mmCIF file of C-alpha atoms in Angstrom:
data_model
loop_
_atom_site.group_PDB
_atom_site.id
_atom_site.type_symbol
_atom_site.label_atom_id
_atom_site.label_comp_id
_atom_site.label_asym_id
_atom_site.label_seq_id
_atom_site.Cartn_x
_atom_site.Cartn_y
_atom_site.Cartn_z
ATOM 1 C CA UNK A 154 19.589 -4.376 -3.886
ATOM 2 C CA UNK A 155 19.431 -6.373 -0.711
ATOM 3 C CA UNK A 156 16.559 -6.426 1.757
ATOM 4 C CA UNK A 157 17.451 -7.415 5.473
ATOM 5 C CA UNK A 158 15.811 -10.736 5.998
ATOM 6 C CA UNK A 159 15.061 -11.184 9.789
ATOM 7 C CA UNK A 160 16.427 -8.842 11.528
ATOM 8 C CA UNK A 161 17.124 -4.300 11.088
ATOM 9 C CA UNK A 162 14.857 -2.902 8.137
ATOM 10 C CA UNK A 163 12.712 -4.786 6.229
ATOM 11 C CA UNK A 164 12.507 -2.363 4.121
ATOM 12 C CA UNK A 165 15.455 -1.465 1.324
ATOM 13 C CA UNK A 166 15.142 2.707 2.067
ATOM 14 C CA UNK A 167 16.744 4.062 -0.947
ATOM 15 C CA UNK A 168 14.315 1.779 -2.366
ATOM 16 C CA UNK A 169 11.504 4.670 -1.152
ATOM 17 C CA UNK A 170 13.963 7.308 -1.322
ATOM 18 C CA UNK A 171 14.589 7.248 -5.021
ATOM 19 C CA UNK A 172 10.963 6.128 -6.139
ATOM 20 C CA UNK A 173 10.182 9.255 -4.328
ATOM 21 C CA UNK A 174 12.205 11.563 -6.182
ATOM 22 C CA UNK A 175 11.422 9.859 -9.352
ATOM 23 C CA UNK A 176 7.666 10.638 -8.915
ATOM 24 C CA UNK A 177 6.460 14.155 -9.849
ATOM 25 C CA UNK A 178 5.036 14.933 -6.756
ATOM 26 C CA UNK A 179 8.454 13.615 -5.168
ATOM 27 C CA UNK A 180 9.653 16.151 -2.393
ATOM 28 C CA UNK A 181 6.348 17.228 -1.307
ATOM 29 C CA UNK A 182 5.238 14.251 1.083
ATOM 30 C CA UNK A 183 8.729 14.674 2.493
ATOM 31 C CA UNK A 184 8.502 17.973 3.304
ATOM 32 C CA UNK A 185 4.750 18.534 4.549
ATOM 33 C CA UNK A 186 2.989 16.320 6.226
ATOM 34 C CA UNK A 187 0.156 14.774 4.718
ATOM 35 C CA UNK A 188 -3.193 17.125 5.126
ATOM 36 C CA UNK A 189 -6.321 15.052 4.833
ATOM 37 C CA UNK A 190 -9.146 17.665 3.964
ATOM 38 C CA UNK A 191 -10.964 14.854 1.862
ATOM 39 C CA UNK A 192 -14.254 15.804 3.658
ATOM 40 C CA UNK A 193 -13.958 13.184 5.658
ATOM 41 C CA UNK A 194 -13.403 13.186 9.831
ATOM 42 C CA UNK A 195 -12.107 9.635 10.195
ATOM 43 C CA UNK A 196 -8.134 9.678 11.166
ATOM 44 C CA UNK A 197 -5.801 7.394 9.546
ATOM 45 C CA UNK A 198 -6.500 3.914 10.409
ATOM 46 C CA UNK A 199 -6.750 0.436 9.435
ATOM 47 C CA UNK A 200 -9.730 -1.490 7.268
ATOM 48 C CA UNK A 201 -10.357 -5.008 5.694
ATOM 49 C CA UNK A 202 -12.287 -6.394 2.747
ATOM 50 C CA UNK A 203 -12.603 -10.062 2.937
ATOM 51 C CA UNK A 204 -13.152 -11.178 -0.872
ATOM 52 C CA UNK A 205 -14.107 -14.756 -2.232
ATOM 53 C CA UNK A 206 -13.006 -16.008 -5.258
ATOM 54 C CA UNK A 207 -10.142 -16.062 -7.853
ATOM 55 C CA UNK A 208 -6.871 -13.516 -7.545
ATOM 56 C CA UNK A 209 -7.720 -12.307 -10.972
ATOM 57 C CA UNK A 210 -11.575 -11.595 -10.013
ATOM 58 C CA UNK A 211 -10.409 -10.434 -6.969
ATOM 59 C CA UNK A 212 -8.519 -7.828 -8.594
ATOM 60 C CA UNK A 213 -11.275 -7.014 -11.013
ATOM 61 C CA UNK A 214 -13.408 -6.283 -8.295
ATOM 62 C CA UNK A 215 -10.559 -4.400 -6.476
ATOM 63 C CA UNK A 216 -10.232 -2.033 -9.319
ATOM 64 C CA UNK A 217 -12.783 0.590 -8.689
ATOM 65 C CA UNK A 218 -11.354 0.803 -5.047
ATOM 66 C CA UNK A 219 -7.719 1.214 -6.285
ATOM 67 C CA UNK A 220 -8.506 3.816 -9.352
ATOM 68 C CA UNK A 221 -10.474 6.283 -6.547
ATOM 69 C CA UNK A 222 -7.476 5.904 -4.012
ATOM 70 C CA UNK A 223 -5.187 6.304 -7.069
ATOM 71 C CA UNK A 224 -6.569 9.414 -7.673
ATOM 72 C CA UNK A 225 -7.432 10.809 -4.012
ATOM 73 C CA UNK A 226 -5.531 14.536 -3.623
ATOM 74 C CA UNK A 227 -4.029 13.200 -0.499
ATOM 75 C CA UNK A 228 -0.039 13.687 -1.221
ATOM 76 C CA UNK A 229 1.849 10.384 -1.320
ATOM 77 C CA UNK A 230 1.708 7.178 -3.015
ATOM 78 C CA UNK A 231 -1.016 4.434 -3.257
ATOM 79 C CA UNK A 232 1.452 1.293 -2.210
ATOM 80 C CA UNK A 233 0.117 -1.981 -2.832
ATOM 81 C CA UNK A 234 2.567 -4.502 -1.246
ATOM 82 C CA UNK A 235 2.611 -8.029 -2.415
ATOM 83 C CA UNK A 236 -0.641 -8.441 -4.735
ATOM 84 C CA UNK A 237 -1.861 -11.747 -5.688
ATOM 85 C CA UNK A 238 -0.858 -11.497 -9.186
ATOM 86 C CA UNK A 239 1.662 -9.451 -10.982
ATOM 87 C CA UNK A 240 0.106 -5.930 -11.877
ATOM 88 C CA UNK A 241 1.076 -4.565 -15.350
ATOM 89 C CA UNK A 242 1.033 -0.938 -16.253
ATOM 90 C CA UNK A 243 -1.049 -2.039 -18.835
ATOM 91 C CA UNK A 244 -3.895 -2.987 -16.187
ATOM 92 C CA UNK A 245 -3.406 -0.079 -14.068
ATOM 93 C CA UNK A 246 -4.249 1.731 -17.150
ATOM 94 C CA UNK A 247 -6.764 0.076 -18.610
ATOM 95 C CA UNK A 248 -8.421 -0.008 -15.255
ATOM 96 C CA UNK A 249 -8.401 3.468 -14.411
ATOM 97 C CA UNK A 250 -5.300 3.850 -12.225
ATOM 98 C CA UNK A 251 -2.877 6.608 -12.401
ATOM 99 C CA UNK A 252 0.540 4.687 -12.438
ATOM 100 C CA UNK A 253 2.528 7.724 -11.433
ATOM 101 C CA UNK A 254 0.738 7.644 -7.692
ATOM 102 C CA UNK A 255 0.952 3.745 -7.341
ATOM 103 C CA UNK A 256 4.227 2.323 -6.015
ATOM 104 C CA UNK A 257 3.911 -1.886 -6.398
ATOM 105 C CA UNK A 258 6.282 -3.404 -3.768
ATOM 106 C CA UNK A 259 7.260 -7.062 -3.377
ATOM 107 C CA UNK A 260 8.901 -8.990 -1.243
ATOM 108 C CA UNK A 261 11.325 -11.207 -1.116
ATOM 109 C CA UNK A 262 11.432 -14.803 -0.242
ATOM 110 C CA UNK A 263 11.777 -15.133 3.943
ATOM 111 C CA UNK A 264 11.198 -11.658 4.446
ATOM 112 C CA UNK A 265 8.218 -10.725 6.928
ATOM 113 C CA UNK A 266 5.014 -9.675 5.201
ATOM 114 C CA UNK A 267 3.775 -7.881 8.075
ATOM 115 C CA UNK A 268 6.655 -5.985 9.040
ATOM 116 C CA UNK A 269 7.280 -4.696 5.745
ATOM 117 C CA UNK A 270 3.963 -3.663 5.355
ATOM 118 C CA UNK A 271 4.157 -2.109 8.947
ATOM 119 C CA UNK A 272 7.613 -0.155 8.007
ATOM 120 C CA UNK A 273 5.619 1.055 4.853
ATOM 121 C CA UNK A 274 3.113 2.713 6.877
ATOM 122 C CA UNK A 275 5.281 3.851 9.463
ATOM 123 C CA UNK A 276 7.559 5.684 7.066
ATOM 124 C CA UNK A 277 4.402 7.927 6.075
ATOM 125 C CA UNK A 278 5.405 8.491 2.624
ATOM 126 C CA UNK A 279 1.855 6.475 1.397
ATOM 127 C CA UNK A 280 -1.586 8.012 1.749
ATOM 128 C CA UNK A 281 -2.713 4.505 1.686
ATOM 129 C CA UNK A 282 -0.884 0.967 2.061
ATOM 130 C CA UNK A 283 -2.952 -1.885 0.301
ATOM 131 C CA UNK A 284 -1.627 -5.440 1.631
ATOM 132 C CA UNK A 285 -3.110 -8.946 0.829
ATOM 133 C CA UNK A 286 -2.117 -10.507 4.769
ATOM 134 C CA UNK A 287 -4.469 -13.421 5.380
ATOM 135 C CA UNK A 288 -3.712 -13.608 8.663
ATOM 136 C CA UNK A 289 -6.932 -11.880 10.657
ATOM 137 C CA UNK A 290 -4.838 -10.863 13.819
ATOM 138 C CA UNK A 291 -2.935 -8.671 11.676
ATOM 139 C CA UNK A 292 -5.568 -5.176 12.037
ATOM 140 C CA UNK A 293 -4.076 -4.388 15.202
ATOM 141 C CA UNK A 294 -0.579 -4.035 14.198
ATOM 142 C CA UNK A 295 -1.616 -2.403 10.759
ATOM 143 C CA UNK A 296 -3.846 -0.037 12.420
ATOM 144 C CA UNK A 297 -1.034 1.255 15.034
ATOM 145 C CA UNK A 298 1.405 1.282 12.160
ATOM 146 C CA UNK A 299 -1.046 3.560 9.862
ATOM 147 C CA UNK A 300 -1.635 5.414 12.798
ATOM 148 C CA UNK A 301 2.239 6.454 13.300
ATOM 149 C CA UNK A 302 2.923 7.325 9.988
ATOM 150 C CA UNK A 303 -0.252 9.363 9.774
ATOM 151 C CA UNK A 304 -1.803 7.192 6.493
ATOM 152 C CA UNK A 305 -4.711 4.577 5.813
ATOM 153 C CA UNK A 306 -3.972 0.899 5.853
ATOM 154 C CA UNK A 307 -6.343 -1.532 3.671
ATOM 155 C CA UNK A 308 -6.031 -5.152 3.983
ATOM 156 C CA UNK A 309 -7.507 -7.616 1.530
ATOM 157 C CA UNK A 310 -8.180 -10.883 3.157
ATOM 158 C CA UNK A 311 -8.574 -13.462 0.148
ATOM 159 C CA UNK A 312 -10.375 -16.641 0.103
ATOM 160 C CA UNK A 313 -9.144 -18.365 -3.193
ATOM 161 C CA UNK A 314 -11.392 -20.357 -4.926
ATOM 162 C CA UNK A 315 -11.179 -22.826 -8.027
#
């Protein structure tokens, strides 16, 4: 597979395409679009959590977050782009996480963390995008792109520690 580096699509779409149809709820995000009668009035948007410490504690402390947007009954997939460490299906498990709605993407060397993560949410076939960006002028972008594709955008802004 090759991703366009600087300039077209970030974002490899067959990549989507066939993780989509591979997932049991597959053809449904494509054909509705997303209802979000979680109780909640808020509309798709952007948020941040700034977090302190190791990638691994960071995660552990992550984990509650990720298992109750793994298991929201919003159609789509919970996409976590670029986590600090690599995430096993093993964790995921062991943490609570339903591994059929999570969709772990990673990029590639030069490519632009932002605009993937931008593309991701403007596609609209995520309920929620989780990025680590550590860049704080980043919400604005992430919350237009959320916006567009009608889905929630959650940034975690590390501060690593020893």
């Amino acid at each position: 597979m090759r991703y366009a580096r600087n300039e077209g699509s970030a974002v490899q779409p067959d990549l989507l395409h066939n993780a989509l149809l591979a997932s049991q709820s597959g053809m449904q995000s494509l054909t509705q679009a997303p209802s979000y009668d979680d109780g909640l009035d808020e509309a798709p948007g952007s948020s941040e959590i700034g977090l302190h410490g190791s990638p691994r504690q960071c995660l552990q402390l992550l984990a509650p977050i990720l298992r109750d947007l793994s298991q929201a009954n919003s159609p789509g997939w919970l996409s976590l782009i670029d986590p600090p460490l690599p995430i096993s299906q093993k964790w995921l498990r062991a943490s609570g996480l339903d591994p059929q709605r999570i969709l772990i993407i990673r990029s590639r060397r030069g490519m632009d963390s932002l605009r993937l993560c931008c593309e991701i949410l403007e596609l609209g076939y995520s309920h929620t995008v989780v990025s680590w960006l550590s860049d704080p002028d980043h919400g604005e972008r992430l919350d237009r792109a959320a916006r567009a594709g009608h889905c929630a955008s959650l940034n975690i802004r590390m501060e690593i520690t020893a």
